[in-house]
Short mmCIF file of C-alpha atoms in Angstrom, two decimals:
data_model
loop_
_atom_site.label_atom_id
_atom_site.label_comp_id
_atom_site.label_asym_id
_atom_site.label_seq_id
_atom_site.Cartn_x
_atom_site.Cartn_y
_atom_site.Cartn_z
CA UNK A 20 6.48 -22.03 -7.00
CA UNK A 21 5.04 -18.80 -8.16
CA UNK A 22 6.78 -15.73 -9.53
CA UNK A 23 5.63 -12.43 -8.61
CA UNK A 24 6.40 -8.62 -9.63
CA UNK A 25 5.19 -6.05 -7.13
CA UNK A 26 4.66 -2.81 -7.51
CA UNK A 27 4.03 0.35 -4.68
CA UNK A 28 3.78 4.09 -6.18
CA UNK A 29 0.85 4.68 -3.52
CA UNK A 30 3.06 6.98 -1.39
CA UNK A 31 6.02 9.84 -1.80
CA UNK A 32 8.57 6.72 -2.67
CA UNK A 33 7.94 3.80 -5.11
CA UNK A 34 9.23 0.48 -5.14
CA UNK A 35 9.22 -2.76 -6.47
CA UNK A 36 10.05 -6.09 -5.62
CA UNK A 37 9.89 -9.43 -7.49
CA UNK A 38 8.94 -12.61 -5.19
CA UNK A 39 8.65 -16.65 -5.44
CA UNK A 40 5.81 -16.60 -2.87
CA UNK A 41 6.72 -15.39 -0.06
CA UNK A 42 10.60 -15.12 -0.78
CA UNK A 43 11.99 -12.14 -1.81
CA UNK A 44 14.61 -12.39 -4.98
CA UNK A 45 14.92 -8.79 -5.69
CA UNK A 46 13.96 -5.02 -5.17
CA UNK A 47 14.23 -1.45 -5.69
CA UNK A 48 13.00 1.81 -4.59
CA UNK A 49 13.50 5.54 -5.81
CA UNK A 50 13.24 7.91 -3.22
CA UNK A 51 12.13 10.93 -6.10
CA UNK A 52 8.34 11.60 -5.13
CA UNK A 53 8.43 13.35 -8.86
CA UNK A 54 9.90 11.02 -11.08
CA UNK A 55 8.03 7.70 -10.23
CA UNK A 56 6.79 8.33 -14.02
CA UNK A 57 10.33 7.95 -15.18
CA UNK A 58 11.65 5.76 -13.41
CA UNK A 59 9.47 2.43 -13.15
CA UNK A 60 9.51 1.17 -16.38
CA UNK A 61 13.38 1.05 -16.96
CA UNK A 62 13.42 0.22 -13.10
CA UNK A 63 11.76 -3.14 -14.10
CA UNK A 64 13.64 -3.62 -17.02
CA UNK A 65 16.77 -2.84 -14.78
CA UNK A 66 15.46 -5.65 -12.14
CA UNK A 67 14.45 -8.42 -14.28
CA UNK A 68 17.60 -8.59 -16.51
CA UNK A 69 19.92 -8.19 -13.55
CA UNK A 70 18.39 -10.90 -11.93
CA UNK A 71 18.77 -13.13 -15.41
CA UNK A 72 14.67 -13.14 -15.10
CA UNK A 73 11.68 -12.70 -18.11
CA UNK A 74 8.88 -11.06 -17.52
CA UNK A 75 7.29 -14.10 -19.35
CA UNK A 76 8.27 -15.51 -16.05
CA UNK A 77 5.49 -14.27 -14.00
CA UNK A 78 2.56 -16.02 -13.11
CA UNK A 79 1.04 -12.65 -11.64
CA UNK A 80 1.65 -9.29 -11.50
CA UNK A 81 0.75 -7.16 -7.93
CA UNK A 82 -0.11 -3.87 -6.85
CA UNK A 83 -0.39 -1.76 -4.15
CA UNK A 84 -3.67 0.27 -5.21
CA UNK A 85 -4.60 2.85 -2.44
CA UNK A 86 -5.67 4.98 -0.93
CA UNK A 87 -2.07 7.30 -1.25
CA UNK A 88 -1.03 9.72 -3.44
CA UNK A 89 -3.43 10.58 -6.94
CA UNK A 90 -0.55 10.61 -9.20
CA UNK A 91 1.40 8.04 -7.81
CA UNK A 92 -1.94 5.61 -7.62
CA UNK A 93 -2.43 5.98 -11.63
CA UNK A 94 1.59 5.61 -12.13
CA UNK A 95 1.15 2.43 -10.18
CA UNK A 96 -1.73 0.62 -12.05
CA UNK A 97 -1.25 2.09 -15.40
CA UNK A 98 2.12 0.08 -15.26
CA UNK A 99 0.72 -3.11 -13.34
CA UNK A 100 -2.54 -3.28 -16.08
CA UNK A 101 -0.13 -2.30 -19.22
CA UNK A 102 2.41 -5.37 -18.14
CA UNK A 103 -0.73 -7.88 -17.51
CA UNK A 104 -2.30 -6.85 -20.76
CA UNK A 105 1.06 -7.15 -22.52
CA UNK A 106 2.04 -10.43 -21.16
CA UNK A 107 -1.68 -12.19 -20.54
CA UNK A 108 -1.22 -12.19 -17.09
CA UNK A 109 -3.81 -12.02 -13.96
CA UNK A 110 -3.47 -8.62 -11.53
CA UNK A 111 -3.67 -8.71 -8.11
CA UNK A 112 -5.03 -5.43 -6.01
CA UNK A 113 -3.79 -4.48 -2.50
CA UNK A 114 -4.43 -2.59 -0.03
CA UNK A 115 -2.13 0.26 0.87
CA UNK A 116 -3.29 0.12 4.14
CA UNK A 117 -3.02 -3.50 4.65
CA UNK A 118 0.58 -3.41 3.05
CA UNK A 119 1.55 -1.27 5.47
CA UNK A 120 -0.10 -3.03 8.75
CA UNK A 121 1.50 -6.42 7.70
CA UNK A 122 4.86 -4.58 8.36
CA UNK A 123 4.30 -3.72 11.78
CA UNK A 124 2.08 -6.87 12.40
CA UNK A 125 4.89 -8.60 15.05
CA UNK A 126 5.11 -5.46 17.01
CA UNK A 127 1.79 -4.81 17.64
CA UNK A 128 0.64 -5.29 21.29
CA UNK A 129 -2.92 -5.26 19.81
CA UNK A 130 -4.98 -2.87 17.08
CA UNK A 131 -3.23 -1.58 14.13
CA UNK A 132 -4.04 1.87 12.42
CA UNK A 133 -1.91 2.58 9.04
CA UNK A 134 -2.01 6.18 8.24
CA UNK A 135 -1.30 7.90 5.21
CA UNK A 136 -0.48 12.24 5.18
CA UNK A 137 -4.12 13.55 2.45
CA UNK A 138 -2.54 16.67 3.44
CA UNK A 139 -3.20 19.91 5.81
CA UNK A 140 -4.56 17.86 9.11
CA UNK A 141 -6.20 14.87 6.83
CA UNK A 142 -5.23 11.50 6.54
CA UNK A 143 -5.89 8.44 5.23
CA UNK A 144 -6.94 5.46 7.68
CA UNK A 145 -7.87 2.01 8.79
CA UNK A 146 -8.10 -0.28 11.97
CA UNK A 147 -6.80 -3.51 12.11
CA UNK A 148 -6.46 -6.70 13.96
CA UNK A 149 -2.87 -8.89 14.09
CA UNK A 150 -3.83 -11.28 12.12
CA UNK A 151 -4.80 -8.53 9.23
CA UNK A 152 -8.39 -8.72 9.87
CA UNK A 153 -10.45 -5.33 9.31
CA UNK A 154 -11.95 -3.55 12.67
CA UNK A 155 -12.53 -0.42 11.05
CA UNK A 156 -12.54 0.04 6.87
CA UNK A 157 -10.37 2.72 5.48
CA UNK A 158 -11.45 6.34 5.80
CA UNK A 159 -10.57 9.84 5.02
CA UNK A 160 -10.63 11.90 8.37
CA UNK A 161 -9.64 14.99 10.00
CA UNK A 162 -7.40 14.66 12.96
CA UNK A 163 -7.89 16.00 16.22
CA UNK A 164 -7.61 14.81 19.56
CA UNK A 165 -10.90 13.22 20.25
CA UNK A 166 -9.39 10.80 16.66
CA UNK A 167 -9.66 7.18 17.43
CA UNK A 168 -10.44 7.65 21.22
CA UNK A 169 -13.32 5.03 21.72
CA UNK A 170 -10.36 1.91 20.30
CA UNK A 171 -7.76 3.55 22.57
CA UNK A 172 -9.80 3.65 25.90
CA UNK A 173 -10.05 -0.17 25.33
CA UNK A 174 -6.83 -0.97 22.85
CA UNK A 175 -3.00 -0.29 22.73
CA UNK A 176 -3.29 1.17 19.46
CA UNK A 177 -0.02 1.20 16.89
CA UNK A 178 0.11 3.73 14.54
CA UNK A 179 2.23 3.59 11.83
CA UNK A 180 3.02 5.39 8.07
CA UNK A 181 3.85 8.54 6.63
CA UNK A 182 1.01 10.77 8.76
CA UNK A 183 2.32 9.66 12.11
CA UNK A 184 3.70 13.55 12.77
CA UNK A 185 0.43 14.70 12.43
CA UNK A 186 -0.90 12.39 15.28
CA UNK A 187 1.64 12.43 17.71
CA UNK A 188 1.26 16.27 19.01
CA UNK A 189 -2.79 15.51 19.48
CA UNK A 190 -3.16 12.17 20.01
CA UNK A 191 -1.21 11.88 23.41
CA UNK A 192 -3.52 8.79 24.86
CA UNK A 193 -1.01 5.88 27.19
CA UNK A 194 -2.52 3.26 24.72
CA UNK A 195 -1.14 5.17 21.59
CA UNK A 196 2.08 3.97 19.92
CA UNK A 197 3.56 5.11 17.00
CA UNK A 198 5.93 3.16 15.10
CA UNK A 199 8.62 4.77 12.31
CA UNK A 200 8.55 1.74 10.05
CA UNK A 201 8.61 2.51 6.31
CA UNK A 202 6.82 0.09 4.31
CA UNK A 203 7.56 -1.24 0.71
CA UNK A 204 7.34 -3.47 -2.22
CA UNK A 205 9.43 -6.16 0.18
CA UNK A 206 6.10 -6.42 2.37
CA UNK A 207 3.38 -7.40 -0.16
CA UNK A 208 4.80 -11.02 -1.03
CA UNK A 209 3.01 -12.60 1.50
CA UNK A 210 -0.68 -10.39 0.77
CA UNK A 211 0.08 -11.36 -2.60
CA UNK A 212 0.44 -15.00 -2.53
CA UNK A 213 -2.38 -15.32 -0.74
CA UNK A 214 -4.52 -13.13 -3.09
CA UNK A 215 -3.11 -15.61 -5.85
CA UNK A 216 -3.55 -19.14 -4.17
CA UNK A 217 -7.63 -17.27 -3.72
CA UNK A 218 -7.58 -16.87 -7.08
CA UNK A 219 -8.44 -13.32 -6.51
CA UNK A 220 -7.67 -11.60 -9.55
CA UNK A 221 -8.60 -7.99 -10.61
CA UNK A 222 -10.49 -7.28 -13.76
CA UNK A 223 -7.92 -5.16 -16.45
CA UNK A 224 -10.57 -3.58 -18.38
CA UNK A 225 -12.63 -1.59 -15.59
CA UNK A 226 -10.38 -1.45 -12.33
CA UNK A 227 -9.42 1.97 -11.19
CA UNK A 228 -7.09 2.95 -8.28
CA UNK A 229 -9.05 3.34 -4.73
CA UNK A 230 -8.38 7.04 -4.50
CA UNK A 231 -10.56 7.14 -1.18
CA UNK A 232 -11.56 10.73 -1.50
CA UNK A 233 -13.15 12.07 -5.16
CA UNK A 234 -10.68 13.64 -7.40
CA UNK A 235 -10.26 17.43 -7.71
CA UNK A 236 -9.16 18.97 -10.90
CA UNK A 237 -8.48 22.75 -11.21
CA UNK A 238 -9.84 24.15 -14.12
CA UNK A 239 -7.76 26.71 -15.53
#
């Protein structure tokens, strides 16, 4: 059995969650979009001892590495890489997008399209099939109603994640559904296993988080 710390910053909440596999032992979320910062390090802490657990423990460390939020993408990995340099253990990458189709997997009639708010009428995308499979890769687009037309002529289409309000006053197609599930830390044990049992670790010294979209700094 493998032991498993999971980590998800990419949106307005974090959370974390510490597996054997697939099974959940314990989690935690904080709901302050502004204080992921201060709050993740003593939240581990917090989780491990209360669950009479060692970091030592771990046989991997996982996290949930975009495309989201810019800040909350560097508190994220700067933790996950900082823990796996600390206690010479592999990282695992996911998928924010995958994370959050795998949660809404068993009620989707057919396609699956994660979406994540980039702000004004932007968000954050990608298509998939039930089984996880990719149709269509993440993206960055502007939504309007002509967005994802050519899947939903053909495709009930579930649409789930933070950006769903955008959607739903354009996007007014019968094969559209839109589903209020909130993802989390709880649904990357079973991405995560997998990713270990593949072996498919992520280098420490040169990964970055998948921002998506090129940062923007303002120069003052």
């Amino acid at each position: 059995m493998a032991l498993f710390l999971n980590i998800d910053t990419a949106v307005d909440y974090a959370s974390l969650c510490i597996s054997e596999n697939e099974k959940i032992i314990a989690g935690t979320e904080n709901a302050a979009t502004t204080a992921h910062a201060s709050w993740i390090n003593n939240a581990i802490q917090d989780l491990f001892a209360s669950n009479q657990l060692s970091l030592n423990d771990l046989d991997a460390i996982a996290v949930s590495n975009g495309p989201g939020s810019y800040t909350g993408l560097r508190i994220g990995l700067a933790t996950a890489k900082g823990l796996c340099f600390a206690l010479s253990k592999p990282l695992i990458c996911l998928d924010t997008l995958q994370i959050m189709a795998s949660t809404v997997k068993e009620q989707a009639a057919d396609l699956i399209c994660p979406v994540i708010d980039a702000r004004r009428m932007e968000i954050y995308s990608a298509v998939y099939k039930k089984d996880l499979t990719v149709l269509r890769p993440p993206e960055a687009l502007i939504v309007d109603a002509h967005s994802f037309r050519d899947l939903l002529a053909d495709h009930s289409l579930l649409f789930t994640g933070n950006a769903i309000g955008k959607l739903q006053p354009v996007i007014t197609h019968s094969n559209a559904v839109f589903s209020n599930a909130r993802h989390s830390a709880a649904d990357m044990p079973s991405l995560t296993i997998k990713h270990f049992a593949e072996s498919q670790f992520t280098d420490l010294s040169y990964t970055e988080p998948f921002y998506l979209k090129a940062v923007h700094f303002n120069k003052n």
